Every structure is written in C-alpha cells, then in structure tokens.
JSON list of C-alpha atoms in Angstrom, two decimals:
[
{"chain": "A", "resi": 1128, "resn": "UNK", "atom": "CA", "xyz": [0.00, 0.00, 0.00]},
{"chain": "A", "resi": 1129, "resn": "UNK", "atom": "CA", "xyz": [2.84, 2.38, 0.84]},
{"chain": "A", "resi": 1130, "resn": "UNK", "atom": "CA", "xyz": [4.49, 1.69, -2.51]},
{"chain": "A", "resi": 1131, "resn": "UNK", "atom": "CA", "xyz": [1.26, 2.43, -4.37]},
{"chain": "A", "resi": 1132, "resn": "UNK", "atom": "CA", "xyz": [1.00, 5.66, -2.39]},
{"chain": "A", "resi": 1133, "resn": "UNK", "atom": "CA", "xyz": [4.58, 6.47, -3.41]},
{"chain": "A", "resi": 1134, "resn": "UNK", "atom": "CA", "xyz": [5.79, 6.60, 0.19]},
{"chain": "A", "resi": 1135, "resn": "UNK", "atom": "CA", "xyz": [9.06, 4.80, -0.51]},
{"chain": "A", "resi": 1136, "resn": "UNK", "atom": "CA", "xyz": [11.00, 5.92, 2.56]},
{"chain": "A", "resi": 1137, "resn": "UNK", "atom": "CA", "xyz": [8.19, 4.79, 4.85]},
{"chain": "A", "resi": 1138, "resn": "UNK", "atom": "CA", "xyz": [7.91, 1.47, 3.00]},
{"chain": "A", "resi": 1139, "resn": "UNK", "atom": "CA", "xyz": [11.64, 0.80, 3.50]},
{"chain": "A", "resi": 1140, "resn": "UNK", "atom": "CA", "xyz": [11.38, 1.68, 7.19]},
{"chain": "A", "resi": 1141, "resn": "UNK", "atom": "CA", "xyz": [8.54, -0.80, 7.60]},
{"chain": "A", "resi": 1142, "resn": "UNK", "atom": "CA", "xyz": [10.51, -3.50, 5.77]},
{"chain": "A", "resi": 1143, "resn": "UNK", "atom": "CA", "xyz": [13.42, -2.96, 8.17]},
{"chain": "A", "resi": 1144, "resn": "UNK", "atom": "CA", "xyz": [11.07, -3.00, 11.20]},
{"chain": "A", "resi": 1145, "resn": "UNK", "atom": "CA", "xyz": [9.94, -6.55, 10.44]},
{"chain": "A", "resi": 1146, "resn": "UNK", "atom": "CA", "xyz": [13.52, -7.73, 10.24]},
{"chain": "A", "resi": 1147, "resn": "UNK", "atom": "CA", "xyz": [14.23, -7.87, 6.52]},
{"chain": "A", "resi": 1148, "resn": "UNK", "atom": "CA", "xyz": [17.56, -6.56, 5.32]},
{"chain": "A", "resi": 1149, "resn": "UNK", "atom": "CA", "xyz": [17.27, -3.37, 3.32]},
{"chain": "A", "resi": 1150, "resn": "UNK", "atom": "CA", "xyz": [20.06, -3.84, 0.80]},
{"chain": "A", "resi": 1151, "resn": "UNK", "atom": "CA", "xyz": [21.00, -2.53, -2.63]},
{"chain": "A", "resi": 1152, "resn": "UNK", "atom": "CA", "xyz": [18.34, -4.68, -4.29]},
{"chain": "A", "resi": 1153, "resn": "UNK", "atom": "CA", "xyz": [15.56, -3.23, -2.13]},
{"chain": "A", "resi": 1154, "resn": "UNK", "atom": "CA", "xyz": [16.79, 0.33, -2.68]},
{"chain": "A", "resi": 1155, "resn": "UNK", "atom": "CA", "xyz": [17.00, -0.30, -6.42]},
{"chain": "A", "resi": 1156, "resn": "UNK", "atom": "CA", "xyz": [13.39, -1.48, -6.45]},
{"chain": "A", "resi": 1157, "resn": "UNK", "atom": "CA", "xyz": [12.25, 1.60, -4.55]},
{"chain": "A", "resi": 1158, "resn": "UNK", "atom": "CA", "xyz": [14.25, 4.05, -6.69]},
{"chain": "A", "resi": 1159, "resn": "UNK", "atom": "CA", "xyz": [13.05, 2.33, -9.85]},
{"chain": "A", "resi": 1160, "resn": "UNK", "atom": "CA", "xyz": [9.53, 2.81, -8.52]},
{"chain": "A", "resi": 1161, "resn": "UNK", "atom": "CA", "xyz": [10.29, 6.51, -8.13]},
{"chain": "A", "resi": 1162, "resn": "UNK", "atom": "CA", "xyz": [11.44, 6.66, -11.73]},
{"chain": "A", "resi": 1163, "resn": "UNK", "atom": "CA", "xyz": [8.03, 5.36, -12.82]},
{"chain": "A", "resi": 1164, "resn": "UNK", "atom": "CA", "xyz": [5.99, 7.48, -10.44]},
{"chain": "A", "resi": 1165, "resn": "UNK", "atom": "CA", "xyz": [5.96, 10.91, -12.03]},
{"chain": "A", "resi": 1166, "resn": "UNK", "atom": "CA", "xyz": [7.11, 14.45, -11.59]},
{"chain": "A", "resi": 1167, "resn": "UNK", "atom": "CA", "xyz": [7.62, 14.78, -7.82]},
{"chain": "A", "resi": 1168, "resn": "UNK", "atom": "CA", "xyz": [9.35, 11.47, -7.35]},
{"chain": "A", "resi": 1169, "resn": "UNK", "atom": "CA", "xyz": [12.85, 12.76, -8.13]},
{"chain": "A", "resi": 1170, "resn": "UNK", "atom": "CA", "xyz": [13.01, 14.09, -4.56]},
{"chain": "A", "resi": 1171, "resn": "UNK", "atom": "CA", "xyz": [12.06, 10.67, -3.18]},
{"chain": "A", "resi": 1172, "resn": "UNK", "atom": "CA", "xyz": [14.75, 9.06, -5.33]},
{"chain": "A", "resi": 1173, "resn": "UNK", "atom": "CA", "xyz": [17.35, 11.49, -4.00]},
{"chain": "A", "resi": 1174, "resn": "UNK", "atom": "CA", "xyz": [16.22, 10.88, -0.39]},
{"chain": "A", "resi": 1175, "resn": "UNK", "atom": "CA", "xyz": [16.54, 7.14, -0.96]},
{"chain": "A", "resi": 1176, "resn": "UNK", "atom": "CA", "xyz": [20.08, 7.61, -2.34]},
{"chain": "A", "resi": 1177, "resn": "UNK", "atom": "CA", "xyz": [20.95, 9.60, 0.79]},
{"chain": "A", "resi": 1178, "resn": "UNK", "atom": "CA", "xyz": [19.50, 6.81, 2.95]},
{"chain": "A", "resi": 1179, "resn": "UNK", "atom": "CA", "xyz": [21.65, 4.29, 1.08]},
{"chain": "A", "resi": 1180, "resn": "UNK", "atom": "CA", "xyz": [24.78, 6.31, 1.78]},
{"chain": "A", "resi": 1181, "resn": "UNK", "atom": "CA", "xyz": [23.80, 6.78, 5.43]},
{"chain": "A", "resi": 1182, "resn": "UNK", "atom": "CA", "xyz": [23.37, 3.01, 5.70]},
{"chain": "A", "resi": 1183, "resn": "UNK", "atom": "CA", "xyz": [26.84, 2.41, 4.31]},
{"chain": "A", "resi": 1184, "resn": "UNK", "atom": "CA", "xyz": [25.61, 1.10, 0.96]},
{"chain": "A", "resi": 1185, "resn": "UNK", "atom": "CA", "xyz": [27.10, 2.13, -2.38]},
{"chain": "A", "resi": 1186, "resn": "UNK", "atom": "CA", "xyz": [24.61, 2.69, -5.21]},
{"chain": "A", "resi": 1187, "resn": "UNK", "atom": "CA", "xyz": [25.18, 0.61, -8.31]},
{"chain": "A", "resi": 1188, "resn": "UNK", "atom": "CA", "xyz": [25.03, 1.90, -11.86]},
{"chain": "A", "resi": 1189, "resn": "UNK", "atom": "CA", "xyz": [21.49, 0.52, -12.10]},
{"chain": "A", "resi": 1190, "resn": "UNK", "atom": "CA", "xyz": [20.40, 2.42, -8.97]},
{"chain": "A", "resi": 1191, "resn": "UNK", "atom": "CA", "xyz": [21.96, 5.66, -10.21]},
{"chain": "A", "resi": 1192, "resn": "UNK", "atom": "CA", "xyz": [20.41, 5.21, -13.67]},
{"chain": "A", "resi": 1193, "resn": "UNK", "atom": "CA", "xyz": [16.98, 4.81, -12.07]},
{"chain": "A", "resi": 1194, "resn": "UNK", "atom": "CA", "xyz": [17.55, 7.96, -10.03]},
{"chain": "A", "resi": 1195, "resn": "UNK", "atom": "CA", "xyz": [18.62, 9.84, -13.17]},
{"chain": "A", "resi": 1196, "resn": "UNK", "atom": "CA", "xyz": [15.41, 8.72, -14.88]},
{"chain": "A", "resi": 1197, "resn": "UNK", "atom": "CA", "xyz": [13.38, 9.99, -11.90]},
{"chain": "A", "resi": 1198, "resn": "UNK", "atom": "CA", "xyz": [15.20, 13.33, -12.15]},
{"chain": "A", "resi": 1199, "resn": "UNK", "atom": "CA", "xyz": [14.54, 13.44, -15.89]},
{"chain": "A", "resi": 1200, "resn": "UNK", "atom": "CA", "xyz": [10.81, 12.88, -15.40]},
{"chain": "A", "resi": 1201, "resn": "UNK", "atom": "CA", "xyz": [10.78, 15.57, -12.74]},
{"chain": "A", "resi": 1202, "resn": "UNK", "atom": "CA", "xyz": [12.68, 17.97, -15.01]},
{"chain": "A", "resi": 1203, "resn": "UNK", "atom": "CA", "xyz": [15.34, 18.32, -12.36]},
{"chain": "A", "resi": 1204, "resn": "UNK", "atom": "CA", "xyz": [18.36, 18.76, -14.61]},
{"chain": "A", "resi": 1205, "resn": "UNK", "atom": "CA", "xyz": [20.99, 19.66, -12.04]},
{"chain": "A", "resi": 1206, "resn": "UNK", "atom": "CA", "xyz": [20.41, 16.50, -10.03]},
{"chain": "A", "resi": 1207, "resn": "UNK", "atom": "CA", "xyz": [20.47, 14.30, -13.17]},
{"chain": "A", "resi": 1208, "resn": "UNK", "atom": "CA", "xyz": [23.77, 15.82, -14.30]},
{"chain": "A", "resi": 1209, "resn": "UNK", "atom": "CA", "xyz": [25.20, 15.53, -10.79]},
{"chain": "A", "resi": 1210, "resn": "UNK", "atom": "CA", "xyz": [24.40, 11.80, -10.81]},
{"chain": "A", "resi": 1211, "resn": "UNK", "atom": "CA", "xyz": [26.12, 11.39, -14.20]},
{"chain": "A", "resi": 1212, "resn": "UNK", "atom": "CA", "xyz": [29.18, 12.97, -12.60]},
{"chain": "A", "resi": 1213, "resn": "UNK", "atom": "CA", "xyz": [28.95, 10.50, -9.69]},
{"chain": "A", "resi": 1214, "resn": "UNK", "atom": "CA", "xyz": [28.93, 7.66, -12.23]},
{"chain": "A", "resi": 1215, "resn": "UNK", "atom": "CA", "xyz": [31.91, 9.15, -14.06]},
{"chain": "A", "resi": 1216, "resn": "UNK", "atom": "CA", "xyz": [33.92, 9.74, -10.87]},
{"chain": "A", "resi": 1217, "resn": "UNK", "atom": "CA", "xyz": [33.14, 6.23, -9.67]},
{"chain": "A", "resi": 1218, "resn": "UNK", "atom": "CA", "xyz": [34.31, 4.83, -13.01]},
{"chain": "A", "resi": 1219, "resn": "UNK", "atom": "CA", "xyz": [31.15, 2.76, -13.21]},
{"chain": "A", "resi": 1220, "resn": "UNK", "atom": "CA", "xyz": [30.98, 2.83, -16.98]},
{"chain": "A", "resi": 1221, "resn": "UNK", "atom": "CA", "xyz": [27.90, 4.90, -17.68]},
{"chain": "A", "resi": 1222, "resn": "UNK", "atom": "CA", "xyz": [25.46, 3.23, -20.02]},
{"chain": "A", "resi": 1223, "resn": "UNK", "atom": "CA", "xyz": [22.99, 4.36, -22.68]},
{"chain": "A", "resi": 1224, "resn": "UNK", "atom": "CA", "xyz": [20.11, 4.39, -20.18]},
{"chain": "A", "resi": 1225, "resn": "UNK", "atom": "CA", "xyz": [21.76, 6.74, -17.70]},
{"chain": "A", "resi": 1226, "resn": "UNK", "atom": "CA", "xyz": [23.30, 9.02, -20.33]},
{"chain": "A", "resi": 1227, "resn": "UNK", "atom": "CA", "xyz": [20.14, 9.09, -22.43]},
{"chain": "A", "resi": 1228, "resn": "UNK", "atom": "CA", "xyz": [18.01, 10.07, -19.43]},
{"chain": "A", "resi": 1229, "resn": "UNK", "atom": "CA", "xyz": [20.48, 12.79, -18.43]},
{"chain": "A", "resi": 1230, "resn": "UNK", "atom": "CA", "xyz": [20.66, 14.16, -21.98]},
{"chain": "A", "resi": 1231, "resn": "UNK", "atom": "CA", "xyz": [16.83, 14.24, -22.21]},
{"chain": "A", "resi": 1232, "resn": "UNK", "atom": "CA", "xyz": [16.60, 16.01, -18.85]},
{"chain": "A", "resi": 1233, "resn": "UNK", "atom": "CA", "xyz": [19.16, 18.61, -19.89]},
{"chain": "A", "resi": 1234, "resn": "UNK", "atom": "CA", "xyz": [17.52, 19.19, -23.27]},
{"chain": "A", "resi": 1235, "resn": "UNK", "atom": "CA", "xyz": [14.04, 19.47, -21.74]},
{"chain": "A", "resi": 1236, "resn": "UNK", "atom": "CA", "xyz": [15.37, 22.06, -19.31]},
{"chain": "A", "resi": 1237, "resn": "UNK", "atom": "CA", "xyz": [16.98, 24.05, -22.11]},
{"chain": "A", "resi": 1238, "resn": "UNK", "atom": "CA", "xyz": [20.51, 23.12, -21.08]},
{"chain": "A", "resi": 1239, "resn": "UNK", "atom": "CA", "xyz": [21.68, 22.37, -24.60]},
{"chain": "A", "resi": 1240, "resn": "UNK", "atom": "CA", "xyz": [25.40, 22.57, -23.95]},
{"chain": "A", "resi": 1241, "resn": "UNK", "atom": "CA", "xyz": [25.11, 20.04, -21.11]},
{"chain": "A", "resi": 1242, "resn": "UNK", "atom": "CA", "xyz": [22.86, 17.81, -23.22]},
{"chain": "A", "resi": 1243, "resn": "UNK", "atom": "CA", "xyz": [25.41, 17.82, -26.03]},
{"chain": "A", "resi": 1244, "resn": "UNK", "atom": "CA", "xyz": [28.23, 17.09, -23.57]},
{"chain": "A", "resi": 1245, "resn": "UNK", "atom": "CA", "xyz": [26.35, 14.07, -22.23]},
{"chain": "A", "resi": 1246, "resn": "UNK", "atom": "CA", "xyz": [25.63, 12.86, -25.76]},
{"chain": "A", "resi": 1247, "resn": "UNK", "atom": "CA", "xyz": [29.33, 13.21, -26.56]},
{"chain": "A", "resi": 1248, "resn": "UNK", "atom": "CA", "xyz": [30.11, 11.03, -23.54]},
{"chain": "A", "resi": 1249, "resn": "UNK", "atom": "CA", "xyz": [27.71, 8.42, -24.91]},
{"chain": "A", "resi": 1250, "resn": "UNK", "atom": "CA", "xyz": [29.34, 8.60, -28.32]},
{"chain": "A", "resi": 1251, "resn": "UNK", "atom": "CA", "xyz": [32.78, 8.10, -26.82]},
{"chain": "A", "resi": 1252, "resn": "UNK", "atom": "CA", "xyz": [31.61, 5.13, -24.79]},
{"chain": "A", "resi": 1253, "resn": "UNK", "atom": "CA", "xyz": [30.08, 3.54, -27.87]},
{"chain": "A", "resi": 1254, "resn": "UNK", "atom": "CA", "xyz": [33.29, 4.07, -29.83]},
{"chain": "A", "resi": 1255, "resn": "UNK", "atom": "CA", "xyz": [35.36, 2.15, -27.24]}
]
C-alpha cells in the first residue's frame, strides 16, 4: 500500500522493522519505482540515495540510472547531471540508459550545452 501511495521511505522503514535486510536490491526497487511514479518522485529518489549512503551502501550503476530517470521525469536537470558525474567519478561505466536520461533532462530544461556534452560522452563510450 505504501508503494502504491509512493511513500518509498516509509515502505523501506517498515521492511526494516519486520527484520528484513534493506540492501542494494531493495533500494534499487524503490528508486526504480520513483522513476516510474511521475514528476515529484525525483526528490524521493534522491532521499533514498541519501538513505543508502547513510546506511553504508554504495549505489550501483542501475540504482543511479533509475535515479537519473526519476530526475529526468521531474525535469530536475541539475540532479540528473550531478548523478552522471557520480557515475563518471566512480568509473562505473555509464550506459545508454543513464546518459540518455540525463541528456533528455538537460535538453528538456533548455541546457543544450550540457545535453550535447552528455551525448558526446555516450558517443565516446560507444566508440570504445
């Protein structure tokens, strides 16, 4: 019920209360849910990423890609581009999903230079 109501943080807290381990897989599911939930869910995705870090967990490329998609859908360009930078700094090997979502977010926000820079990253990755 909490997931349907898009209350991801509360859902994870309840999962932990009953003794289940809240690991990267659970966070990925919740953040992926945020990426499918609409405009305001980018903030939930970012809160969940912060909760992961606070719990000593490192987000995977899949988790970060889902968060970028949530930011894209929420037209929150700066967060999407910041997450692409996290992927780059972590040498995770950004993929078409994460870079495509970031480029779409930047373009939709009118950040054409950033969108082109992200697309150039994608081109360079494909050329490797």
